[in-house]
């Protein structure tokens, strides 16, 4: 069974208060290490499973990915991602 705490309003609110939620990738402690492991995105099709706020999707798009799709089980995460990205 899939557990989805992110659509609980209190949990989502508390998550939204974290630096990584409000400041994006630069505030995620693992970002510098992960960024160095990522391939070039130019011309590639990207699928982000568990995209959350869409920060990684936005990064891939900025790096000229051909297309970017973010998927998440959380309705609240997807709504936030839509507001933050085009």
PDB file of C-alpha atoms in Angstrom:
ATOM      1  CA  UNK A   1       0.000   0.000   0.000  1.00  0.00           C
ATOM      2  CA  UNK A   2       1.290   3.450  -0.895  1.00  0.00           C
ATOM      3  CA  UNK A   3       1.704   5.805   2.037  1.00  0.00           C
ATOM      4  CA  UNK A   4       1.263   9.458   1.192  1.00  0.00           C
ATOM      5  CA  UNK A   5       1.893  11.735   4.168  1.00  0.00           C
ATOM      6  CA  UNK A   6       2.502  14.707   1.900  1.00  0.00           C
ATOM      7  CA  UNK A   7      -1.199  15.258   1.295  1.00  0.00           C
ATOM      8  CA  UNK A   8      -1.838  15.580   5.027  1.00  0.00           C
ATOM      9  CA  UNK A   9      -2.270  19.374   5.444  1.00  0.00           C
ATOM     10  CA  UNK A  10      -0.199  19.619   8.643  1.00  0.00           C
ATOM     11  CA  UNK A  11       2.628  17.460   7.301  1.00  0.00           C
ATOM     12  CA  UNK A  12       2.658  19.398   4.012  1.00  0.00           C
ATOM     13  CA  UNK A  13       2.725  22.716   5.852  1.00  0.00           C
ATOM     14  CA  UNK A  14       5.692  21.620   7.991  1.00  0.00           C
ATOM     15  CA  UNK A  15       7.498  20.290   4.926  1.00  0.00           C
ATOM     16  CA  UNK A  16       6.926  23.607   3.174  1.00  0.00           C
ATOM     17  CA  UNK A  17       8.753  25.389   6.008  1.00  0.00           C
ATOM     18  CA  UNK A  18      12.005  23.499   5.382  1.00  0.00           C
ATOM     19  CA  UNK A  19      14.787  25.401   3.595  1.00  0.00           C
ATOM     20  CA  UNK A  20      14.881  22.844   0.779  1.00  0.00           C
ATOM     21  CA  UNK A  21      11.218  23.548   0.117  1.00  0.00           C
ATOM     22  CA  UNK A  22      11.399  27.324   0.150  1.00  0.00           C
ATOM     23  CA  UNK A  23      14.898  27.861  -1.295  1.00  0.00           C
ATOM     24  CA  UNK A  24      15.149  24.983  -3.760  1.00  0.00           C
ATOM     25  CA  UNK A  25      18.108  22.862  -4.722  1.00  0.00           C
ATOM     26  CA  UNK A  26      20.741  25.185  -3.254  1.00  0.00           C
ATOM     27  CA  UNK A  27      19.299  24.514   0.212  1.00  0.00           C
ATOM     28  CA  UNK A  28      19.303  20.716  -0.170  1.00  0.00           C
ATOM     29  CA  UNK A  29      22.401  19.364   1.549  1.00  0.00           C
ATOM     30  CA  UNK A  30      22.877  16.567  -0.980  1.00  0.00           C
ATOM     31  CA  UNK A  31      22.547  18.783  -4.052  1.00  0.00           C
ATOM     32  CA  UNK A  32      26.242  19.518  -4.676  1.00  0.00           C
ATOM     33  CA  UNK A  33      27.107  15.824  -4.629  1.00  0.00           C
ATOM     34  CA  UNK A  34      24.094  14.801  -6.708  1.00  0.00           C
ATOM     35  CA  UNK A  35      24.635  17.573  -9.247  1.00  0.00           C
ATOM     36  CA  UNK A  36      28.114  16.252  -9.994  1.00  0.00           C
ATOM     37  CA  UNK A  37      26.680  12.786 -10.673  1.00  0.00           C
ATOM     38  CA  UNK A  38      24.044  13.918 -13.159  1.00  0.00           C
ATOM     39  CA  UNK A  39      24.560  13.556 -16.918  1.00  0.00           C
ATOM     40  CA  UNK A  40      24.205  16.380 -19.373  1.00  0.00           C
ATOM     41  CA  UNK A  41      20.530  17.020 -20.107  1.00  0.00           C
ATOM     42  CA  UNK A  42      20.686  18.800 -23.439  1.00  0.00           C
ATOM     43  CA  UNK A  43      18.358  17.136 -25.927  1.00  0.00           C
ATOM     44  CA  UNK A  44      17.329  14.377 -23.494  1.00  0.00           C
ATOM     45  CA  UNK A  45      13.910  13.348 -22.272  1.00  0.00           C
ATOM     46  CA  UNK A  46      13.717  13.414 -18.460  1.00  0.00           C
ATOM     47  CA  UNK A  47      11.320  11.613 -16.128  1.00  0.00           C
ATOM     48  CA  UNK A  48      11.456  12.623 -12.445  1.00  0.00           C
ATOM     49  CA  UNK A  49       9.676  10.093 -10.227  1.00  0.00           C
ATOM     50  CA  UNK A  50       8.669  11.640  -6.910  1.00  0.00           C
ATOM     51  CA  UNK A  51       9.243  15.137  -8.264  1.00  0.00           C
ATOM     52  CA  UNK A  52       7.908  16.978  -5.212  1.00  0.00           C
ATOM     53  CA  UNK A  53       8.069  20.723  -5.853  1.00  0.00           C
ATOM     54  CA  UNK A  54       9.661  20.157  -9.266  1.00  0.00           C
ATOM     55  CA  UNK A  55      13.092  21.584  -8.461  1.00  0.00           C
ATOM     56  CA  UNK A  56      14.946  18.840 -10.362  1.00  0.00           C
ATOM     57  CA  UNK A  57      12.544  19.168 -13.291  1.00  0.00           C
ATOM     58  CA  UNK A  58      13.234  22.893 -13.479  1.00  0.00           C
ATOM     59  CA  UNK A  59      16.978  22.212 -13.350  1.00  0.00           C
ATOM     60  CA  UNK A  60      16.768  19.706 -16.228  1.00  0.00           C
ATOM     61  CA  UNK A  61      14.686  22.139 -18.283  1.00  0.00           C
ATOM     62  CA  UNK A  62      17.187  24.937 -17.624  1.00  0.00           C
ATOM     63  CA  UNK A  63      19.922  22.587 -18.857  1.00  0.00           C
ATOM     64  CA  UNK A  64      18.041  22.283 -22.173  1.00  0.00           C
ATOM     65  CA  UNK A  65      16.351  18.919 -21.760  1.00  0.00           C
ATOM     66  CA  UNK A  66      14.148  18.141 -24.775  1.00  0.00           C
ATOM     67  CA  UNK A  67      11.224  17.339 -22.474  1.00  0.00           C
ATOM     68  CA  UNK A  68      10.716  17.006 -18.727  1.00  0.00           C
ATOM     69  CA  UNK A  69       7.932  15.151 -16.915  1.00  0.00           C
ATOM     70  CA  UNK A  70       7.545  15.125 -13.145  1.00  0.00           C
ATOM     71  CA  UNK A  71       5.379  12.531 -11.413  1.00  0.00           C
ATOM     72  CA  UNK A  72       4.368  12.417  -7.755  1.00  0.00           C
ATOM     73  CA  UNK A  73       1.656  10.625  -5.763  1.00  0.00           C
ATOM     74  CA  UNK A  74       0.968  13.788  -3.785  1.00  0.00           C
ATOM     75  CA  UNK A  75      -1.705  16.080  -5.166  1.00  0.00           C
ATOM     76  CA  UNK A  76      -0.368  18.932  -2.990  1.00  0.00           C
ATOM     77  CA  UNK A  77       3.189  18.458  -4.273  1.00  0.00           C
ATOM     78  CA  UNK A  78       2.009  18.520  -7.876  1.00  0.00           C
ATOM     79  CA  UNK A  79      -0.066  21.642  -7.277  1.00  0.00           C
ATOM     80  CA  UNK A  80       2.966  23.374  -5.768  1.00  0.00           C
ATOM     81  CA  UNK A  81       5.200  22.220  -8.632  1.00  0.00           C
ATOM     82  CA  UNK A  82       2.751  23.606 -11.173  1.00  0.00           C
ATOM     83  CA  UNK A  83       2.773  26.982  -9.414  1.00  0.00           C
ATOM     84  CA  UNK A  84       6.591  27.085  -9.301  1.00  0.00           C
ATOM     85  CA  UNK A  85       7.283  25.905 -12.844  1.00  0.00           C
ATOM     86  CA  UNK A  86       5.963  26.306 -16.331  1.00  0.00           C
TER      87      UNK A  86
END
